[in-house]
Coordinates of C-alpha atoms and ligand atoms in Angstrom, one line a residue:
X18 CA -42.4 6.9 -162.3
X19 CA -40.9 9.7 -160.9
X20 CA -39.1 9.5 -157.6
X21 CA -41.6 11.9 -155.7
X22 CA -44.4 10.4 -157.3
X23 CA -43.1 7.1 -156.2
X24 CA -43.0 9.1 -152.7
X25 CA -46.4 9.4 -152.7
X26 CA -47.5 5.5 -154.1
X27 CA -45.5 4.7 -150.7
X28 CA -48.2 6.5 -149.0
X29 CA -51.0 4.6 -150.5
X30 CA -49.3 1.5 -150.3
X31 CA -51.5 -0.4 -148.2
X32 CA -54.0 0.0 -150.6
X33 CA -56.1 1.4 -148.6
X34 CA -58.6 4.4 -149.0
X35 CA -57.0 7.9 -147.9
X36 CA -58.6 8.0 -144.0
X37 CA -57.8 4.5 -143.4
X38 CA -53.9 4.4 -143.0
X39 CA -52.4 2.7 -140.3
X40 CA -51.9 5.2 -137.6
X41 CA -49.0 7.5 -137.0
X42 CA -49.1 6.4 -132.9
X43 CA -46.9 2.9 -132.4
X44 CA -43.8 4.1 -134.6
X45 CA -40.9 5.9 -133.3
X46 CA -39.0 8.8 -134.2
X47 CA -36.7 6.7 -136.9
X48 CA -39.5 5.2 -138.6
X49 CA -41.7 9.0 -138.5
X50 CA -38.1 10.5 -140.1
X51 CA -38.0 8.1 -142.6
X52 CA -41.4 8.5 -143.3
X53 CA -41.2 12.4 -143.6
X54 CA -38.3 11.6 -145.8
X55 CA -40.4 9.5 -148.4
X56 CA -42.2 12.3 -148.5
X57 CA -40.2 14.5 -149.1
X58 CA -39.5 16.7 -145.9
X59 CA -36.6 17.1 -143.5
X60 CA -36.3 14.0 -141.3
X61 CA -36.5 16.4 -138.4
X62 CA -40.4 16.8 -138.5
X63 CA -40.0 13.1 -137.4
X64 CA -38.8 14.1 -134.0
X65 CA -41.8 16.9 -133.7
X66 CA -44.8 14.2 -134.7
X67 CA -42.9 12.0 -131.8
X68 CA -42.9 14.5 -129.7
X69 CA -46.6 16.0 -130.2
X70 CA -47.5 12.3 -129.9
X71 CA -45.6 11.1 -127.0
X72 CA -45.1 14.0 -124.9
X73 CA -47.8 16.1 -125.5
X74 CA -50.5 13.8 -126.0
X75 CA -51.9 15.6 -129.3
X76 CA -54.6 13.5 -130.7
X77 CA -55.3 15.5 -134.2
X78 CA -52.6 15.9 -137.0
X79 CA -54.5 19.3 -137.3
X80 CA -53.5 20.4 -133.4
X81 CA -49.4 19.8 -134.3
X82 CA -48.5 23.4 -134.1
X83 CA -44.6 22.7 -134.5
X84 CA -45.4 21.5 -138.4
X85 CA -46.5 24.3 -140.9
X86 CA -50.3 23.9 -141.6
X87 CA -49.1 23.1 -145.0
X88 CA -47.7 19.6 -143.7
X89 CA -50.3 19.0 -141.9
X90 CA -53.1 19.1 -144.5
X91 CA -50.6 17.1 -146.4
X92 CA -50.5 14.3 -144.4
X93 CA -54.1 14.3 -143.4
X94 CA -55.2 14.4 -147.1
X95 CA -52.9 11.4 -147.3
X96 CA -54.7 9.5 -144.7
X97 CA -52.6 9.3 -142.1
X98 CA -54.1 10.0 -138.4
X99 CA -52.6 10.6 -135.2
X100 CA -54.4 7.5 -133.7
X101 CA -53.8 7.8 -130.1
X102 CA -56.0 5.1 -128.5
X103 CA -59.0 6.4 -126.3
X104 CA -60.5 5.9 -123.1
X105 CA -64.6 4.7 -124.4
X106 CA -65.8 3.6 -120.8
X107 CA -64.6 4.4 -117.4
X108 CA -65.3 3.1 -114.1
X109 CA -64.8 4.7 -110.8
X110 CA -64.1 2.8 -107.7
X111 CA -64.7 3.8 -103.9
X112 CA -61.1 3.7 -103.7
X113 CA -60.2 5.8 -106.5
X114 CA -58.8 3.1 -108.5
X115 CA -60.0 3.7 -112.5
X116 CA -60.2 1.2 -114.4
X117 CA -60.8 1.9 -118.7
X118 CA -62.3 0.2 -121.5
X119 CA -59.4 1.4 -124.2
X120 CA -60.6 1.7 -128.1
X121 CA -57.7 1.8 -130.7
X122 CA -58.5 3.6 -133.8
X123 CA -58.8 2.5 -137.2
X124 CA -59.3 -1.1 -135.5
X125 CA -62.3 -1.7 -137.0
X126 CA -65.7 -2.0 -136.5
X127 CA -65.9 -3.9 -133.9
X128 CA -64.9 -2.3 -130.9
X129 CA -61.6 -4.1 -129.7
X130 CA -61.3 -2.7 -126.7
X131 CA -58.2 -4.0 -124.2
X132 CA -58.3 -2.6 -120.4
X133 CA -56.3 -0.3 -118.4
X134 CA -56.3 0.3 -114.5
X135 CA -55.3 3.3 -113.2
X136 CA -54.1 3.4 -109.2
X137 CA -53.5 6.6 -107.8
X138 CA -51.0 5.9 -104.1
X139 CA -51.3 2.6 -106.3
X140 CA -49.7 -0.4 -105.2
X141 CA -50.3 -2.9 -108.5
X142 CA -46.9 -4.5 -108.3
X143 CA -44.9 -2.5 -106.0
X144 CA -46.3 -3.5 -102.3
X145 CA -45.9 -1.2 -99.5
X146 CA -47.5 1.7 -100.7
X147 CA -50.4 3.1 -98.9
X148 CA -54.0 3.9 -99.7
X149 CA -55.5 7.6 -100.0
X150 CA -58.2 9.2 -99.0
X151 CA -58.4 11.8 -101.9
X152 CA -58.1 9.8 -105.1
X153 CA -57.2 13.6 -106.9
X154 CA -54.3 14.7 -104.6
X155 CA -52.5 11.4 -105.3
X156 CA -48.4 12.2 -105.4
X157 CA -47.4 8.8 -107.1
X158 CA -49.7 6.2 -109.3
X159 CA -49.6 2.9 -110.8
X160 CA -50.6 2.2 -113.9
X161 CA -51.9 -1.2 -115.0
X162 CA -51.7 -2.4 -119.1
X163 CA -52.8 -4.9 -120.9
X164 CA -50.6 -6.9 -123.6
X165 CA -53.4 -8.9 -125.1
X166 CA -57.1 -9.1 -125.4
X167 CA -58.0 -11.6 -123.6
X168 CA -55.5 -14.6 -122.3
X169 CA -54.7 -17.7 -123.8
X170 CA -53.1 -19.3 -120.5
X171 CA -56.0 -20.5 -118.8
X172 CA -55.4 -20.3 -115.6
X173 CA -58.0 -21.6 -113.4
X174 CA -57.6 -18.8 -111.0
X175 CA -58.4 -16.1 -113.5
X176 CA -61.4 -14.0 -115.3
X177 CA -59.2 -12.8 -118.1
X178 CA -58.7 -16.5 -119.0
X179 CA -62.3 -16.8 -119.8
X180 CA -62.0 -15.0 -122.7
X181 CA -59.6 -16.8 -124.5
X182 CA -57.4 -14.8 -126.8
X183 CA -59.2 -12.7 -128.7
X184 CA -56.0 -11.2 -129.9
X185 CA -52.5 -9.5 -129.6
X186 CA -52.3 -5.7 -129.2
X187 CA -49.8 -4.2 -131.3
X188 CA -47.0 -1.7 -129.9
X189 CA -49.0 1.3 -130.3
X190 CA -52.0 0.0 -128.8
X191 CA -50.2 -1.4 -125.5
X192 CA -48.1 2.2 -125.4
X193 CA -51.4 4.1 -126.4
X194 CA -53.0 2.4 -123.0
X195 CA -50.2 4.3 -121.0
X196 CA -50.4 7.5 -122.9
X197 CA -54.3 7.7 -122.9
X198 CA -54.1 7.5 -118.7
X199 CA -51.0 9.8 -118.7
X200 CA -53.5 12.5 -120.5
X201 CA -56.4 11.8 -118.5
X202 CA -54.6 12.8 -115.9
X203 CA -52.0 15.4 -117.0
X204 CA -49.4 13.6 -115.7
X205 CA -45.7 14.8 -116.7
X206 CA -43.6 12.4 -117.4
X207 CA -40.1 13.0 -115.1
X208 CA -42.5 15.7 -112.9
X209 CA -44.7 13.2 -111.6
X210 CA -44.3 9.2 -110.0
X211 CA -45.6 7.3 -112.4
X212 CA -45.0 3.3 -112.0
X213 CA -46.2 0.6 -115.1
X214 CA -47.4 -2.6 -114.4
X215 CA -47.6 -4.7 -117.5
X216 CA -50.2 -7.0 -115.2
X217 CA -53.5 -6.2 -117.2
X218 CA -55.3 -8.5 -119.2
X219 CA -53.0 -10.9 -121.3
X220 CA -49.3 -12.6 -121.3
X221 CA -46.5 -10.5 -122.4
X222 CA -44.0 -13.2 -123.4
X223 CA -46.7 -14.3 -125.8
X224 CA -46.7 -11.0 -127.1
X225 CA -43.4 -10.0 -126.6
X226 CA -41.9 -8.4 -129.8
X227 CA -44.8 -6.0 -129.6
X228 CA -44.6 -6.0 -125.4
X229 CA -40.9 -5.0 -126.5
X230 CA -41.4 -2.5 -129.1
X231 CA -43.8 -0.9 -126.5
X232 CA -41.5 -1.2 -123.8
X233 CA -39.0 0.8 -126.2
X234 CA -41.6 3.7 -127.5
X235 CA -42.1 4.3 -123.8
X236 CA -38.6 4.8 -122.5
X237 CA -37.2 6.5 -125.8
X238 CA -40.6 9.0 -127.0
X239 CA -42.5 9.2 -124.1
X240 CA -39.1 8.9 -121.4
X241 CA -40.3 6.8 -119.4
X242 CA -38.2 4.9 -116.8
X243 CA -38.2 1.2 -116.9
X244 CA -36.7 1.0 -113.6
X245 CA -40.1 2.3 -113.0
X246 CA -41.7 -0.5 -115.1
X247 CA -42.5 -4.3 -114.1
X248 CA -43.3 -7.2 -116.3
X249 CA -45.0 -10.1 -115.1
X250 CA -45.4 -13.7 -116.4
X251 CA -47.1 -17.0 -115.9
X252 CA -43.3 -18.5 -116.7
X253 CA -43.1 -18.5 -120.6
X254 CA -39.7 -20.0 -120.6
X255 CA -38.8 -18.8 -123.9
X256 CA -39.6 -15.1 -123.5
X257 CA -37.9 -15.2 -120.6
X258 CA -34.7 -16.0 -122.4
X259 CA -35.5 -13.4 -124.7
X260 CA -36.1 -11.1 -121.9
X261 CA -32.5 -12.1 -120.4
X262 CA -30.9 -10.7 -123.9
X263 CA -32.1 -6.8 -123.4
X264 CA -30.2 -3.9 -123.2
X265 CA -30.9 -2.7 -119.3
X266 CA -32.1 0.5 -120.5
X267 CA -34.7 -0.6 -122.2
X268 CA -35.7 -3.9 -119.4
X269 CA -38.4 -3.3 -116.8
X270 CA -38.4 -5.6 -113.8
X271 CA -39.4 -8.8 -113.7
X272 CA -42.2 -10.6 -111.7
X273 CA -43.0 -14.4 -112.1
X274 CA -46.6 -15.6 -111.6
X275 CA -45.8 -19.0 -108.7
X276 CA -48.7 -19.0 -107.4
X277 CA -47.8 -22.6 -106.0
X278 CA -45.5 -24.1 -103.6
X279 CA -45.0 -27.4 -105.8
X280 CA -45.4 -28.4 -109.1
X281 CA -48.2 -30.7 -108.5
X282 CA -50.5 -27.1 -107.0
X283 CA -49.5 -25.7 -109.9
X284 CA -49.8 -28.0 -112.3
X285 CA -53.4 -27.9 -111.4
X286 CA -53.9 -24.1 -111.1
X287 CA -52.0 -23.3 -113.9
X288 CA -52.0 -25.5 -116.9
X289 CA -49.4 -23.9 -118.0
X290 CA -46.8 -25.7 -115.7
X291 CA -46.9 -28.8 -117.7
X292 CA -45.0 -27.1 -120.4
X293 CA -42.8 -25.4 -118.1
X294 CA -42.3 -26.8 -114.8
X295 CA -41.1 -24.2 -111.6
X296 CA -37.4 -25.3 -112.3
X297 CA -37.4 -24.4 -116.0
X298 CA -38.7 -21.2 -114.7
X299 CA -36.6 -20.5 -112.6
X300 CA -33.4 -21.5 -114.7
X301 CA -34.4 -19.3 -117.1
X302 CA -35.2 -16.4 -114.7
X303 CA -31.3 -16.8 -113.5
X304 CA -29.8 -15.9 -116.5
X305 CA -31.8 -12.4 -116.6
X306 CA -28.9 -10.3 -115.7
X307 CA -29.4 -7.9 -112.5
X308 CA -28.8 -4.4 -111.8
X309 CA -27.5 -3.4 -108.5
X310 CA -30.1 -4.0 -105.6
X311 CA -32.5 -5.2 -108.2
X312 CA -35.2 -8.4 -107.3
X313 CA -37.0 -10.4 -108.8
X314 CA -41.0 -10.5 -107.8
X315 CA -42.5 -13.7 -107.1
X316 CA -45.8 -13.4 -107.3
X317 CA -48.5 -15.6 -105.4
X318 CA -52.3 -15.6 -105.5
X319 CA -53.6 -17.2 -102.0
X320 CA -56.3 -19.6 -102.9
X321 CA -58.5 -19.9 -100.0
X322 CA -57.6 -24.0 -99.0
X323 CA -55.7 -24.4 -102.0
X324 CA -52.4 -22.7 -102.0
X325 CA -52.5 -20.6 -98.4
X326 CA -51.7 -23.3 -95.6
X327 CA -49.6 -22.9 -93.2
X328 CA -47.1 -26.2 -94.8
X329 CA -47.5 -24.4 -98.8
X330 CA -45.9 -21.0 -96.9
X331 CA -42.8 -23.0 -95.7
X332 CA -42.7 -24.8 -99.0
X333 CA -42.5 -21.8 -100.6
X334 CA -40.0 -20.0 -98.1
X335 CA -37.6 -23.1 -99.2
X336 CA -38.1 -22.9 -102.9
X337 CA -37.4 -19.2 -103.0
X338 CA -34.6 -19.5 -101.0
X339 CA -33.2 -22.5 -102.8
X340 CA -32.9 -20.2 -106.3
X341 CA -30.7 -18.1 -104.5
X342 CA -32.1 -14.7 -106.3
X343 CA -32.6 -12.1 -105.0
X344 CA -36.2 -11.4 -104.6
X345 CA -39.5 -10.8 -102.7
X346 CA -42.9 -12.3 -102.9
X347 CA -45.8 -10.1 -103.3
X348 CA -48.8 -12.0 -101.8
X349 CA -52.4 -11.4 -103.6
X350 CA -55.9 -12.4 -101.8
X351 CA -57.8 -14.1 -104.7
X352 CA -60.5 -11.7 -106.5
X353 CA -63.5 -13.6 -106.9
X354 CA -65.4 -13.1 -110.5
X355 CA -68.2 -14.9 -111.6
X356 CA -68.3 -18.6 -112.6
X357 CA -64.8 -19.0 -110.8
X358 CA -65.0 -21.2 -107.8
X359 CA -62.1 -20.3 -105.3
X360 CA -62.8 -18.9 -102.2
X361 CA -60.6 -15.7 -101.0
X362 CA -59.0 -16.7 -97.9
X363 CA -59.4 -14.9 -94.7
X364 CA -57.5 -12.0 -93.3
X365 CA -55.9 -13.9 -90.9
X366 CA -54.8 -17.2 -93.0
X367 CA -53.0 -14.2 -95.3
X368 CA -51.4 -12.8 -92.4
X369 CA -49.6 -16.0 -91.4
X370 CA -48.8 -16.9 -94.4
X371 CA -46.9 -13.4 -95.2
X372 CA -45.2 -14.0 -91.3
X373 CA -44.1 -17.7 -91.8
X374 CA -42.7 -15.9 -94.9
X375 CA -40.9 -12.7 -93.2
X376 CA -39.6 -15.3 -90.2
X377 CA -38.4 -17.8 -93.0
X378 CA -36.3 -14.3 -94.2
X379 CA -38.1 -13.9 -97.5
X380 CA -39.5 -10.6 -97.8
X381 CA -43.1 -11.0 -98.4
X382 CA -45.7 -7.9 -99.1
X383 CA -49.7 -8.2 -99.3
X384 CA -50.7 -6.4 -102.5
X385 CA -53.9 -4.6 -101.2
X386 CA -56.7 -5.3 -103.9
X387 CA -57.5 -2.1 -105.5
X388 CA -60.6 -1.0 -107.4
X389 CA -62.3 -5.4 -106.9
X390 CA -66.0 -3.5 -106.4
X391 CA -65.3 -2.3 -110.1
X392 CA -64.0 -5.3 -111.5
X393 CA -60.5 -3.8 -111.5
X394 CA -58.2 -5.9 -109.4
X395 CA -55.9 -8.8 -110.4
X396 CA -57.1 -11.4 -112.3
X397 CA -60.4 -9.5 -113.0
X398 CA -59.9 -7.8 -116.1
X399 CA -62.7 -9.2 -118.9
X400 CA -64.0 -6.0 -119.7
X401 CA -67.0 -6.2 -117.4
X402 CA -69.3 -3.5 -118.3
X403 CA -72.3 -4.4 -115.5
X404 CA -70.2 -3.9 -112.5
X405 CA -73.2 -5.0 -110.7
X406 CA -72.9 -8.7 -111.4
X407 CA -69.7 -8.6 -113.4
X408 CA -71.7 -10.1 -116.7
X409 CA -70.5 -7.9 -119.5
X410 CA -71.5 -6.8 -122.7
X411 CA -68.3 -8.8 -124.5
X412 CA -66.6 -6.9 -127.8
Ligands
SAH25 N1 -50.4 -12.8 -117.6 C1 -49.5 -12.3 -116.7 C2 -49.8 -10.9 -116.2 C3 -51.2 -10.5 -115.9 S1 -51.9 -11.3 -114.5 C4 -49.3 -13.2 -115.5 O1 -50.1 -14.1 -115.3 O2 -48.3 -13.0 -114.8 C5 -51.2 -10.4 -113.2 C6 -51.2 -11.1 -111.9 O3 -52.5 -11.3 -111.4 C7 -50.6 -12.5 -112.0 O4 -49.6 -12.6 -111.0 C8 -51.7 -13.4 -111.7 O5 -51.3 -14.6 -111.1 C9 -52.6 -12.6 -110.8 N2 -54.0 -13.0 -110.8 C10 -54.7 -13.5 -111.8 N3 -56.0 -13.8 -111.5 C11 -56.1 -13.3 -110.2 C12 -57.2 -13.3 -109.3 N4 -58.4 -13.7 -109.6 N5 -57.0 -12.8 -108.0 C13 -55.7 -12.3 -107.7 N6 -54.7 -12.4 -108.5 C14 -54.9 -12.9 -109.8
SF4_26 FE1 -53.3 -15.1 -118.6 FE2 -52.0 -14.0 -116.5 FE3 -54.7 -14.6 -116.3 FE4 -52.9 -16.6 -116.4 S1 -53.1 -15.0 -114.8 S2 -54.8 -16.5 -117.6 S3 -51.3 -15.7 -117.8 S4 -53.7 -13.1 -117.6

């Protein structure tokens, strides 16, 4: 066989029929060169197919200007697609939170859709930003992705957890959330505010080469900063380690999921802590190396009765302290959903829990719930269609 024929078997390798080829979106600019390479064309046209993809936000092989039209029928004949993931539902809430039903292409049938949130003024790890009248005229945003479909953590506290996992999303799907929103609403990357949550539905560290490789496609194509970028986990102790190993350039920050004062709470709330008790946690947290003036996030969902007395505040005020991290605690009000049976706790049992906190000296911050009439706040992502009830059409 001839080497460029060869070129072109490589193409077809996947045997599968021309129109069907795993999409371009989810590799980055080496694995695009290489591939422009195999096929016989300068390695550079990698870098323009990165940036059409990344930075511009070009959804058709057919709309890359920068490659001659002869390249791009070339590679369309061949099958390959652009395959930006697409925003198939959206839903609007009174606070201008969106929240997005996300389709990938070429995934099938069966619509796999994950769920991105978008917060304009949002505040969906960060605390201390304020809300905004005019949801259009916002000057910075959070945005809110999913790692998984679905959750297979179980904690009792949640309405992803219902689900189960239904699967993991693969780099280009979990960096295709982020560029989907960033075109929805022309946002300029370096121009604009832009925070990332990686909060939606899902664990990360169960996920986390493809978390990772996401992490990467959004700092190196789309230039992204992951100082601007936070992580959070229920406490999987090994991708925590893993975590610890990065190359700060390429490390968002990290939040922990507490969400007890003790062992016992959390044992109960979240299964999970059998496996990997609060201390584990928290030795493994210690040996993710800093940046200057960097935190960690403790984060801590106030179950109404259950984890927001008075006595579990001061319990947590001495566990934080006792890590000796530095770091903060961003307190969430449950978010009811259906067939959970918490109760939210009232304004005023949150408020003394964050002061008990603050006088203890651990900064504490109430994450406001954005976007809950829509099914959009924490803990509510299960791709609720009927935001009525919050019973949803389900794949
Ligand atoms: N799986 C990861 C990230 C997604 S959940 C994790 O658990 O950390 C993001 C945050 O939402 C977590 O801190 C989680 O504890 C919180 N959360 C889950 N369900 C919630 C609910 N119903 N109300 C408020 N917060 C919730
Ligand atoms: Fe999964 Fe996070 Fe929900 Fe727990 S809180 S079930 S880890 S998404």
């Amino acid at each position: 066989m001839s080497r460029k024929t060869n070129q072109l078997a490589l193409l077809d390798a996947s045997g599968q029929v021309p129109g069907c080829k795993e999409p371009l979106f989810g590799l980055n600019s080496e694995r695009l060169s290489a591939l422009m390479e195999e096929i016989g064309e300068p390695s550079w046209r990698g870098n323009q197919i990165s940036e059409a993809m990344y930075n511009q936000y070009i959804k058709e092989i057919s709309e890359i200007t920068t490659l001659s039209k002869s390249l791009r029928k070339k590679l369309t004949t061949a099958g390959w697609q652009v395959g930006t993931p697409a925003i198939s539902n959206a839903f609007k809430s009174q606070d201008g939170t969106e929240r997005y039903l996300i389709e990938f292409p070429g995934s099938g049938p069966r619509a796999e859709t994950a769920e991105a949130v978008w917060m304009p003024e949002g505040d969906g790890g960060e605390a201390g930003d304020t809300a905004n009248d005019d949801p259009t005229d916002w000057r910075r945003a959070t945005i809110c992705v999913s790692s998984q479909v679905g959750c297979a953590v179980n904690c009792q506290f949640c309405l992803t957890a219902k689900l189960g996992l239904q699967r993991n999303l693969t780099a280009g799907e979990i960096a295709g959330q982020v560029v989907a929103v960033l075109d929805r609403h022309q946002v300029r990357v370096g121009r604009d505010r832009v925070n990332l949550v990686f909060m939606g539905m899902g664990e990360p560290f169960l996920n986390y080469d493809n978390f990772m490789a996401a992490v990467r496609l959004l700092v190196r194509e789309a230039g992204m900063s992951p100082r601007r970028m936070t992580v959070s986990t229920s406490g999987i102790v090994p991708g925590i380690e893993k975590f610890a190993q990065e190359a700060p350039d390429v490390r968002p920050h990290l939040a922990i999921s507490l969400n007890a004062p003790n062992d016992r709470i959390r044992a109960e709330v979240m299964p999970i802590n059998r496996k990997w008790p609060i201390a584990t946690v928290i030795d493994a947290v210690r040996s993710v190396p800093l940046r200057p003036r960097e935190r960690i996030t403790f984060e801590y969902v106030l179950l109404g009765g259950v984890t927001d007395r008075p006595e579990h505040a001061r319990e947590v005020a001495r566990l934080v302290r006792r890590t000796g991290l530095p770091s903060k605690v961003n307190l969430i009000a449950w978010n009811p959903g259906p067939g959970i049976t918490y109760t939210t706790p009232p304004s005023e049992s949150v408020a003394e829990f964050q002061n008990i906190l603050v006088g203890e000296g651990i900064p504490a911050f109430l994450r406001q719930p954005r976007g809950r009439d829509i099914f959009a706040a924490c803990g509510q992502l299960k791709r609720t269609i009927d935001t009525d009830t919050g019973s949803g059409r389900f794949g």
